[in-house]
Amino acid sequence: MKNILSTRIGFFGLASILFWIKTYLAYTFEFNLGVSGAVQQFILLINPIAVTVILFSIALYFKKSKRSYIALFVIMTLASMILYFNIMFYREFSDFLTMNIILGSNNVSGAVFTSTLAMMRPWDLLYWMDLIILLVTLLYKKKTNVKMDVRPFKKRYAVATTVLGFALFAGNLTLAESNRPQLLVRTFDRNYIVKYLGLNFFTAYDAFQTAQNNHVRASADESNLVDIVDFAKENNAAPNIEYFGQAEGRNVFVIAMESVQQFVIDYDLEDENGEMHEVMPFVNSLYHDQSSYSFSNFYHQVGQGKSSDAEILGENSLYGLPQGSAFQTLGTTNTFHAAPNILKQEAGYTSAAFHGNVGSFWNRNDTYQQFGYDYFFDSAFYDVSGDRSLEYGLKDKLFFQESAQYIEQLPQPFYSKFITVTNHFPYPLDEQNAGFPSAQTGDETINQYFATANYTDQAIEEFFNYLKEAGLYDNSVFVLYGDHYGISNMRNPHLASLVGEDQNEWGDFQNAQMQRVPLIIHAPGVDNGKVIDKYSGQVDMLPTLLHLLGIQTDDYIFMGQDILSDEHNDTVPFRNGNVMTPEYSFIGQKIYDSQTGEEVQDELSEEKLTELNEVRDNARQELSYSDDLMMMDLLRFYTPDSFSDVEKNDYVYSNQLSVFENDPLRSTSLIEQNGGKSTVDLYKTDAPELQENNETNTEDQSDAPNTQTGDTEQAPEAVEDSE
């Protein structure tokens, strides 16, 4: 054995075996790949071998042994990094890293470091043990004067090893295709590629697909739009006359509730003493208000772009990309028919976005220009110093309170969007804001989640109270929505007991049900509000809002439909290709009864299966049409009547305070209607950060320092749990 390890091929073989073993262990214990049956188990076992042999064979082409060993360690280190970074990503994301995410890593900062620490586990050292073992082996041989084989390795043997790797891959692919036909053509789930062909292959395949997509965009023309326009016309749901125009001319407040899931609506948390605590009492009151249209079966449909995907869905009625973030990869160049520009051109709205983080976060500075936002107030316009911020930006109570000085200057009617951040993984809340009890589970992240959700609820209530006092409430419509899950699939079983489920019976169906998030459209004075149980998703938000504002949508290319329309289709596609309907749920390759959670595909007739497969395929076709629109930038070839595309240079967010002063529509703003008197003093908050200096007023805050520094610049949310 010692003599074998002294040869290059022997050492190479040991490295391959160790890497194969650790990769298989990661597949088994870290990734939920949905493996079933002996064939899939066998494929999973062998799929790391082929690409490992191909990669490691590169080291055999170096004639000098020293260079060969160095090359092997470099290759192993890079492959180990790919594996481990995917493990970290998957723990909170239930997905794999893509090139679009990696290429967007210029946003990485200290916040990601915090999230990364929260995702690390003591056993992670095992994923580096093969490198340690090999290094110790080399050092031991050097110390004991055991000579390594330094003879030049014959090139034909290196070529033979590479050919062997490709032969093994061909066998792997053949076996995979027999179990999953057209694997690389029809799959909507990256899990399939990793399960059948391996993580390293997926990484290379994804890089190829990314390059190919860039080429596709460059070669697209108007002919690619024909089928999509036909789909959009057929998909358009006529507005319900009962609701159409009920909020016409009102100001719009969109509040993205970070990581808030539907299960916290009406949820009471039991503390360690048996006392019950309502988690989100104010949001609950809005949910059940007679002036609210609330949706109990509303799903997030985001992918790797998380919060930014929710903005694509909610403001464009299009899906995010199958890989990476559309904001990051397309936001600087693509044409969008987004809510801010639509409302400006259709109804003369001013628009503004508010976010207590830096504008480069998810490339919002550029993307919001493409959306047509008149104003964007990021962390440069807030005081984010000291204990006023957590990992991902200004705390919600301070965020809303400081936003008042800008809101009162917006020309009316206006469309405004507020992105909260306090209820963000890993859900930290400092001692001065503590008070709400923690949950009692085996997962500290889940335990903290309820306290930060409660904090956000308090912040929203304070904001509403201000708007009522300032006189903006009655003439506004409010859209509150959960942007995506807060508790990941990996953690969901720990949540089971809190939502009345058996942890031992938790599975893919339960994970899918947990993707429900709240949607509340609150229109003060409306008296026909109700809780609606239609199945719907974030892609439906924009047409629903536009119809409430009295704006027709039949001339736009939307993937979603007005939820309040009698023609609304209750089929909800997920970004990964899963499809939910009130009767059946398509999750992976299985079909579940949506009401009981039981697998039913084996009980259905061939005729019924054909019918259901058509429903699923039509939903996935919708995803495909959206992907074509986004990746080919096809909206550049389509302009609705009475509409013009955004001129990006019209929007510059660095000098907005002077722009406010010179806005030709300023006379319609709240502050001008009040004779120049500010309403900011009407804002009441119990934020402890402000209690030491109760004299703080908005005139001081309007001159808040530009604190857009490295301490507040955050990383792309795609690398943490909930963004």
PDB file of C-alpha atoms in Angstrom, residues 84-286:
ATOM      1  CA  TYR A  84     -18.770  23.268   0.304  1.00  0.00           C
ATOM      2  CA  PHE A  85     -20.141  26.605  -0.919  1.00  0.00           C
ATOM      3  CA  ASN A  86     -23.084  24.726  -2.414  1.00  0.00           C
ATOM      4  CA  ILE A  87     -23.615  22.934   0.897  1.00  0.00           C
ATOM      5  CA  MET A  88     -23.709  26.270   2.721  1.00  0.00           C
ATOM      6  CA  PHE A  89     -25.999  27.768   0.096  1.00  0.00           C
ATOM      7  CA  TYR A  90     -28.345  24.785   0.106  1.00  0.00           C
ATOM      8  CA  ARG A  91     -28.761  24.725   3.876  1.00  0.00           C
ATOM      9  CA  GLU A  92     -30.727  27.934   3.782  1.00  0.00           C
ATOM     10  CA  PHE A  93     -31.678  28.186   0.137  1.00  0.00           C
ATOM     11  CA  SER A  94     -32.668  24.615  -0.778  1.00  0.00           C
ATOM     12  CA  ASP A  95     -30.972  25.299  -4.100  1.00  0.00           C
ATOM     13  CA  PHE A  96     -27.575  25.233  -5.787  1.00  0.00           C
ATOM     14  CA  LEU A  97     -25.222  28.069  -6.655  1.00  0.00           C
ATOM     15  CA  THR A  98     -25.373  29.233 -10.248  1.00  0.00           C
ATOM     16  CA  MET A  99     -23.015  31.307 -12.365  1.00  0.00           C
ATOM     17  CA  ASN A 100     -25.372  34.272 -12.211  1.00  0.00           C
ATOM     18  CA  ILE A 101     -25.175  34.222  -8.426  1.00  0.00           C
ATOM     19  CA  ILE A 102     -21.392  33.794  -8.472  1.00  0.00           C
ATOM     20  CA  LEU A 103     -20.932  36.589 -11.014  1.00  0.00           C
ATOM     21  CA  GLY A 104     -23.012  38.822  -8.780  1.00  0.00           C
ATOM     22  CA  SER A 105     -20.675  38.260  -5.855  1.00  0.00           C
ATOM     23  CA  ASN A 106     -19.271  41.790  -6.132  1.00  0.00           C
ATOM     24  CA  ASN A 107     -21.891  42.716  -3.540  1.00  0.00           C
ATOM     25  CA  VAL A 108     -20.443  40.373  -0.908  1.00  0.00           C
ATOM     26  CA  SER A 109     -19.806  42.051   2.443  1.00  0.00           C
ATOM     27  CA  GLY A 110     -19.811  41.588   6.175  1.00  0.00           C
ATOM     28  CA  ALA A 111     -23.485  40.695   6.308  1.00  0.00           C
ATOM     29  CA  VAL A 112     -22.847  37.524   4.365  1.00  0.00           C
ATOM     30  CA  PHE A 113     -20.099  36.627   6.820  1.00  0.00           C
ATOM     31  CA  THR A 114     -22.662  36.800   9.618  1.00  0.00           C
ATOM     32  CA  SER A 115     -25.104  34.632   7.688  1.00  0.00           C
ATOM     33  CA  THR A 116     -22.356  32.193   6.745  1.00  0.00           C
ATOM     34  CA  LEU A 117     -21.384  31.663  10.378  1.00  0.00           C
ATOM     35  CA  ALA A 118     -25.014  30.913  11.178  1.00  0.00           C
ATOM     36  CA  MET A 119     -25.030  28.185   8.514  1.00  0.00           C
ATOM     37  CA  MET A 120     -21.820  26.429   9.537  1.00  0.00           C
ATOM     38  CA  ARG A 121     -21.907  23.114  11.371  1.00  0.00           C
ATOM     39  CA  PRO A 122     -19.248  21.365  13.526  1.00  0.00           C
ATOM     40  CA  TRP A 123     -19.026  18.442  11.110  1.00  0.00           C
ATOM     41  CA  ASP A 124     -18.114  20.688   8.194  1.00  0.00           C
ATOM     42  CA  LEU A 125     -14.470  19.869   8.836  1.00  0.00           C
ATOM     43  CA  LEU A 126     -15.191  16.467   7.296  1.00  0.00           C
ATOM     44  CA  TYR A 127     -15.610  18.125   3.915  1.00  0.00           C
ATOM     45  CA  TRP A 128     -11.957  19.129   4.003  1.00  0.00           C
ATOM     46  CA  MET A 129     -10.557  15.910   5.480  1.00  0.00           C
ATOM     47  CA  ASP A 130      -9.526  14.450   2.125  1.00  0.00           C
ATOM     48  CA  LEU A 131      -7.205  17.399   1.502  1.00  0.00           C
ATOM     49  CA  ILE A 132      -5.863  17.118   5.043  1.00  0.00           C
ATOM     50  CA  ILE A 133      -5.277  13.354   4.680  1.00  0.00           C
ATOM     51  CA  LEU A 134      -3.435  13.774   1.382  1.00  0.00           C
ATOM     52  CA  LEU A 135      -1.318  16.624   2.691  1.00  0.00           C
ATOM     53  CA  VAL A 136      -0.411  14.662   5.831  1.00  0.00           C
ATOM     54  CA  THR A 137       0.456  11.677   3.652  1.00  0.00           C
ATOM     55  CA  LEU A 138       2.879  13.749   1.599  1.00  0.00           C
ATOM     56  CA  LEU A 139       4.434  15.348   4.674  1.00  0.00           C
ATOM     57  CA  TYR A 140       4.777  11.958   6.361  1.00  0.00           C
ATOM     58  CA  LYS A 141       6.528  10.489   3.351  1.00  0.00           C
ATOM     59  CA  LYS A 142       8.874  13.447   3.187  1.00  0.00           C
ATOM     60  CA  LYS A 143       9.651  13.202   6.911  1.00  0.00           C
ATOM     61  CA  THR A 144      10.280   9.457   6.739  1.00  0.00           C
ATOM     62  CA  ASN A 145      12.356   9.841   3.564  1.00  0.00           C
ATOM     63  CA  VAL A 146       9.987   7.701   1.547  1.00  0.00           C
ATOM     64  CA  LYS A 147      10.629   8.754  -2.024  1.00  0.00           C
ATOM     65  CA  MET A 148       7.696   9.572  -4.271  1.00  0.00           C
ATOM     66  CA  ASP A 149       7.808   8.299  -7.828  1.00  0.00           C
ATOM     67  CA  VAL A 150       9.334  11.137  -9.863  1.00  0.00           C
ATOM     68  CA  ARG A 151       9.395   9.385 -13.212  1.00  0.00           C
ATOM     69  CA  PRO A 152       7.589  11.257 -16.023  1.00  0.00           C
ATOM     70  CA  PHE A 153       4.036  10.024 -16.399  1.00  0.00           C
ATOM     71  CA  LYS A 154       3.421   8.768 -19.900  1.00  0.00           C
ATOM     72  CA  LYS A 155       1.033  11.002 -21.781  1.00  0.00           C
ATOM     73  CA  ARG A 156      -0.907   8.077 -23.206  1.00  0.00           C
ATOM     74  CA  TYR A 157      -1.755   6.982 -19.660  1.00  0.00           C
ATOM     75  CA  ALA A 158      -3.008  10.462 -18.844  1.00  0.00           C
ATOM     76  CA  VAL A 159      -5.110  10.458 -22.017  1.00  0.00           C
ATOM     77  CA  ALA A 160      -6.391   6.974 -21.179  1.00  0.00           C
ATOM     78  CA  THR A 161      -7.459   8.190 -17.733  1.00  0.00           C
ATOM     79  CA  THR A 162      -9.340  11.152 -19.236  1.00  0.00           C
ATOM     80  CA  VAL A 163     -10.993   8.878 -21.802  1.00  0.00           C
ATOM     81  CA  LEU A 164     -11.978   6.546 -18.965  1.00  0.00           C
ATOM     82  CA  GLY A 165     -13.633   9.493 -17.226  1.00  0.00           C
ATOM     83  CA  PHE A 166     -15.632  10.395 -20.327  1.00  0.00           C
ATOM     84  CA  ALA A 167     -16.599   6.741 -20.834  1.00  0.00           C
ATOM     85  CA  LEU A 168     -17.852   6.594 -17.257  1.00  0.00           C
ATOM     86  CA  PHE A 169     -19.804   9.812 -17.826  1.00  0.00           C
ATOM     87  CA  ALA A 170     -21.371   8.404 -21.007  1.00  0.00           C
ATOM     88  CA  GLY A 171     -22.528   5.386 -19.025  1.00  0.00           C
ATOM     89  CA  ASN A 172     -23.812   7.622 -16.246  1.00  0.00           C
ATOM     90  CA  LEU A 173     -25.712   9.796 -18.748  1.00  0.00           C
ATOM     91  CA  THR A 174     -27.211   6.766 -20.508  1.00  0.00           C
ATOM     92  CA  LEU A 175     -28.431   5.363 -17.211  1.00  0.00           C
ATOM     93  CA  ALA A 176     -29.789   8.772 -16.199  1.00  0.00           C
ATOM     94  CA  GLU A 177     -31.634   9.225 -19.503  1.00  0.00           C
ATOM     95  CA  SER A 178     -33.239   5.815 -19.126  1.00  0.00           C
ATOM     96  CA  ASN A 179     -34.636   6.885 -15.765  1.00  0.00           C
ATOM     97  CA  ARG A 180     -35.307  10.548 -16.619  1.00  0.00           C
ATOM     98  CA  PRO A 181     -35.693  11.090 -20.413  1.00  0.00           C
ATOM     99  CA  GLN A 182     -34.578  14.444 -21.873  1.00  0.00           C
ATOM    100  CA  LEU A 183     -32.964  15.339 -18.575  1.00  0.00           C
ATOM    101  CA  LEU A 184     -31.027  18.316 -19.924  1.00  0.00           C
ATOM    102  CA  VAL A 185     -33.846  19.611 -22.104  1.00  0.00           C
ATOM    103  CA  ARG A 186     -37.036  19.537 -20.092  1.00  0.00           C
ATOM    104  CA  THR A 187     -36.096  19.821 -16.451  1.00  0.00           C
ATOM    105  CA  PHE A 188     -37.181  22.835 -14.392  1.00  0.00           C
ATOM    106  CA  ASP A 189     -35.373  21.598 -11.306  1.00  0.00           C
ATOM    107  CA  ARG A 190     -31.606  21.807 -10.744  1.00  0.00           C
ATOM    108  CA  ASN A 191     -31.979  18.967  -8.236  1.00  0.00           C
ATOM    109  CA  TYR A 192     -32.477  16.571 -11.134  1.00  0.00           C
ATOM    110  CA  ILE A 193     -29.190  17.471 -12.798  1.00  0.00           C
ATOM    111  CA  VAL A 194     -27.242  17.127  -9.550  1.00  0.00           C
ATOM    112  CA  LYS A 195     -29.029  13.899  -8.651  1.00  0.00           C
ATOM    113  CA  TYR A 196     -28.358  12.242 -11.986  1.00  0.00           C
ATOM    114  CA  LEU A 197     -25.097  13.791 -13.218  1.00  0.00           C
ATOM    115  CA  GLY A 198     -23.420  15.366 -10.217  1.00  0.00           C
ATOM    116  CA  LEU A 199     -22.657  18.771  -8.769  1.00  0.00           C
ATOM    117  CA  ASN A 200     -19.484  19.391 -10.770  1.00  0.00           C
ATOM    118  CA  PHE A 201     -21.302  18.629 -13.991  1.00  0.00           C
ATOM    119  CA  PHE A 202     -24.109  20.975 -12.987  1.00  0.00           C
ATOM    120  CA  THR A 203     -21.597  23.774 -12.368  1.00  0.00           C
ATOM    121  CA  ALA A 204     -20.065  23.334 -15.822  1.00  0.00           C
ATOM    122  CA  TYR A 205     -23.473  22.908 -17.461  1.00  0.00           C
ATOM    123  CA  ASP A 206     -24.759  26.047 -15.776  1.00  0.00           C
ATOM    124  CA  ALA A 207     -21.749  28.052 -16.957  1.00  0.00           C
ATOM    125  CA  PHE A 208     -22.413  26.842 -20.511  1.00  0.00           C
ATOM    126  CA  GLN A 209     -26.100  27.723 -20.245  1.00  0.00           C
ATOM    127  CA  THR A 210     -25.254  31.202 -18.965  1.00  0.00           C
ATOM    128  CA  ALA A 211     -22.968  31.873 -21.920  1.00  0.00           C
ATOM    129  CA  GLN A 212     -25.560  30.458 -24.303  1.00  0.00           C
ATOM    130  CA  ASN A 213     -28.303  32.676 -22.841  1.00  0.00           C
ATOM    131  CA  ASN A 214     -26.156  35.732 -23.425  1.00  0.00           C
ATOM    132  CA  HIS A 215     -25.828  34.700 -27.037  1.00  0.00           C
ATOM    133  CA  VAL A 216     -29.573  34.064 -27.343  1.00  0.00           C
ATOM    134  CA  ARG A 217     -30.337  37.584 -26.129  1.00  0.00           C
ATOM    135  CA  ALA A 218     -28.052  39.066 -28.747  1.00  0.00           C
ATOM    136  CA  SER A 219     -29.705  37.103 -31.557  1.00  0.00           C
ATOM    137  CA  ALA A 220     -33.383  37.646 -30.560  1.00  0.00           C
ATOM    138  CA  ASP A 221     -35.850  39.556 -32.731  1.00  0.00           C
ATOM    139  CA  GLU A 222     -39.574  40.379 -32.896  1.00  0.00           C
ATOM    140  CA  SER A 223     -40.476  36.950 -34.236  1.00  0.00           C
ATOM    141  CA  ASN A 224     -39.718  35.489 -30.801  1.00  0.00           C
ATOM    142  CA  LEU A 225     -42.658  37.482 -29.418  1.00  0.00           C
ATOM    143  CA  VAL A 226     -45.479  36.029 -31.513  1.00  0.00           C
ATOM    144  CA  ASP A 227     -46.461  33.090 -29.324  1.00  0.00           C
ATOM    145  CA  ILE A 228     -45.928  35.089 -26.135  1.00  0.00           C
ATOM    146  CA  VAL A 229     -48.227  37.918 -27.256  1.00  0.00           C
ATOM    147  CA  ASP A 230     -50.883  35.360 -28.169  1.00  0.00           C
ATOM    148  CA  PHE A 231     -50.516  33.785 -24.731  1.00  0.00           C
ATOM    149  CA  ALA A 232     -50.795  37.161 -22.965  1.00  0.00           C
ATOM    150  CA  LYS A 233     -53.972  38.064 -24.859  1.00  0.00           C
ATOM    151  CA  GLU A 234     -55.546  34.718 -24.076  1.00  0.00           C
ATOM    152  CA  ASN A 235     -54.313  34.830 -20.483  1.00  0.00           C
ATOM    153  CA  ASN A 236     -55.750  38.278 -19.744  1.00  0.00           C
ATOM    154  CA  ALA A 237     -58.599  38.057 -17.209  1.00  0.00           C
ATOM    155  CA  ALA A 238     -61.284  40.714 -17.573  1.00  0.00           C
ATOM    156  CA  PRO A 239     -61.749  42.841 -14.441  1.00  0.00           C
ATOM    157  CA  ASN A 240     -64.649  42.213 -12.092  1.00  0.00           C
ATOM    158  CA  ILE A 241     -66.964  45.216 -12.334  1.00  0.00           C
ATOM    159  CA  GLU A 242     -67.561  45.037  -8.565  1.00  0.00           C
ATOM    160  CA  TYR A 243     -63.930  45.874  -7.842  1.00  0.00           C
ATOM    161  CA  PHE A 244     -62.675  47.712 -10.919  1.00  0.00           C
ATOM    162  CA  GLY A 245     -61.681  51.306 -10.131  1.00  0.00           C
ATOM    163  CA  GLN A 246     -62.501  51.128  -6.413  1.00  0.00           C
ATOM    164  CA  ALA A 247     -59.128  52.726  -5.560  1.00  0.00           C
ATOM    165  CA  GLU A 248     -58.911  54.991  -8.610  1.00  0.00           C
ATOM    166  CA  GLY A 249     -56.671  58.012  -8.138  1.00  0.00           C
ATOM    167  CA  ARG A 250     -55.441  56.975  -4.696  1.00  0.00           C
ATOM    168  CA  ASN A 251     -51.865  56.993  -3.492  1.00  0.00           C
ATOM    169  CA  VAL A 252     -50.324  53.514  -3.381  1.00  0.00           C
ATOM    170  CA  PHE A 253     -48.203  52.181  -0.517  1.00  0.00           C
ATOM    171  CA  VAL A 254     -46.578  48.814  -1.237  1.00  0.00           C
ATOM    172  CA  ILE A 255     -44.917  47.253   1.812  1.00  0.00           C
ATOM    173  CA  ALA A 256     -42.681  44.240   1.259  1.00  0.00           C
ATOM    174  CA  MET A 257     -42.739  42.356   4.555  1.00  0.00           C
ATOM    175  CA  GLU A 258     -39.393  40.629   4.678  1.00  0.00           C
ATOM    176  CA  SER A 259     -39.664  36.849   5.206  1.00  0.00           C
ATOM    177  CA  VAL A 260     -43.236  36.977   6.544  1.00  0.00           C
ATOM    178  CA  GLN A 261     -45.074  33.725   5.824  1.00  0.00           C
ATOM    179  CA  GLN A 262     -48.790  33.044   5.894  1.00  0.00           C
ATOM    180  CA  PHE A 263     -48.538  30.788   8.942  1.00  0.00           C
ATOM    181  CA  VAL A 264     -47.809  33.790  11.200  1.00  0.00           C
ATOM    182  CA  ILE A 265     -51.135  35.388  10.278  1.00  0.00           C
ATOM    183  CA  ASP A 266     -53.456  34.903  13.275  1.00  0.00           C
ATOM    184  CA  TYR A 267     -50.680  32.960  14.983  1.00  0.00           C
ATOM    185  CA  ASP A 268     -50.344  32.993  18.761  1.00  0.00           C
ATOM    186  CA  LEU A 269     -46.980  31.880  20.135  1.00  0.00           C
ATOM    187  CA  GLU A 270     -46.940  30.001  23.424  1.00  0.00           C
ATOM    188  CA  ASP A 271     -44.108  30.997  25.728  1.00  0.00           C
ATOM    189  CA  GLU A 272     -42.322  28.779  28.224  1.00  0.00           C
ATOM    190  CA  ASN A 273     -44.930  29.668  30.873  1.00  0.00           C
ATOM    191  CA  GLY A 274     -47.853  28.626  28.711  1.00  0.00           C
ATOM    192  CA  GLU A 275     -48.985  32.189  27.941  1.00  0.00           C
ATOM    193  CA  MET A 276     -50.070  33.056  24.407  1.00  0.00           C
ATOM    194  CA  HIS A 277     -48.704  36.026  22.439  1.00  0.00           C
ATOM    195  CA  GLU A 278     -50.131  37.261  19.136  1.00  0.00           C
ATOM    196  CA  VAL A 279     -47.192  37.575  16.737  1.00  0.00           C
ATOM    197  CA  MET A 280     -48.538  40.169  14.280  1.00  0.00           C
ATOM    198  CA  PRO A 281     -51.651  41.736  15.827  1.00  0.00           C
ATOM    199  CA  PHE A 282     -51.757  44.838  13.632  1.00  0.00           C
ATOM    200  CA  VAL A 283     -51.229  42.988  10.348  1.00  0.00           C
ATOM    201  CA  ASN A 284     -53.888  40.530  11.524  1.00  0.00           C
ATOM    202  CA  SER A 285     -56.326  43.403  12.046  1.00  0.00           C
ATOM    203  CA  LEU A 286     -55.719  44.569   8.470  1.00  0.00           C
TER     204      LEU A 286
END
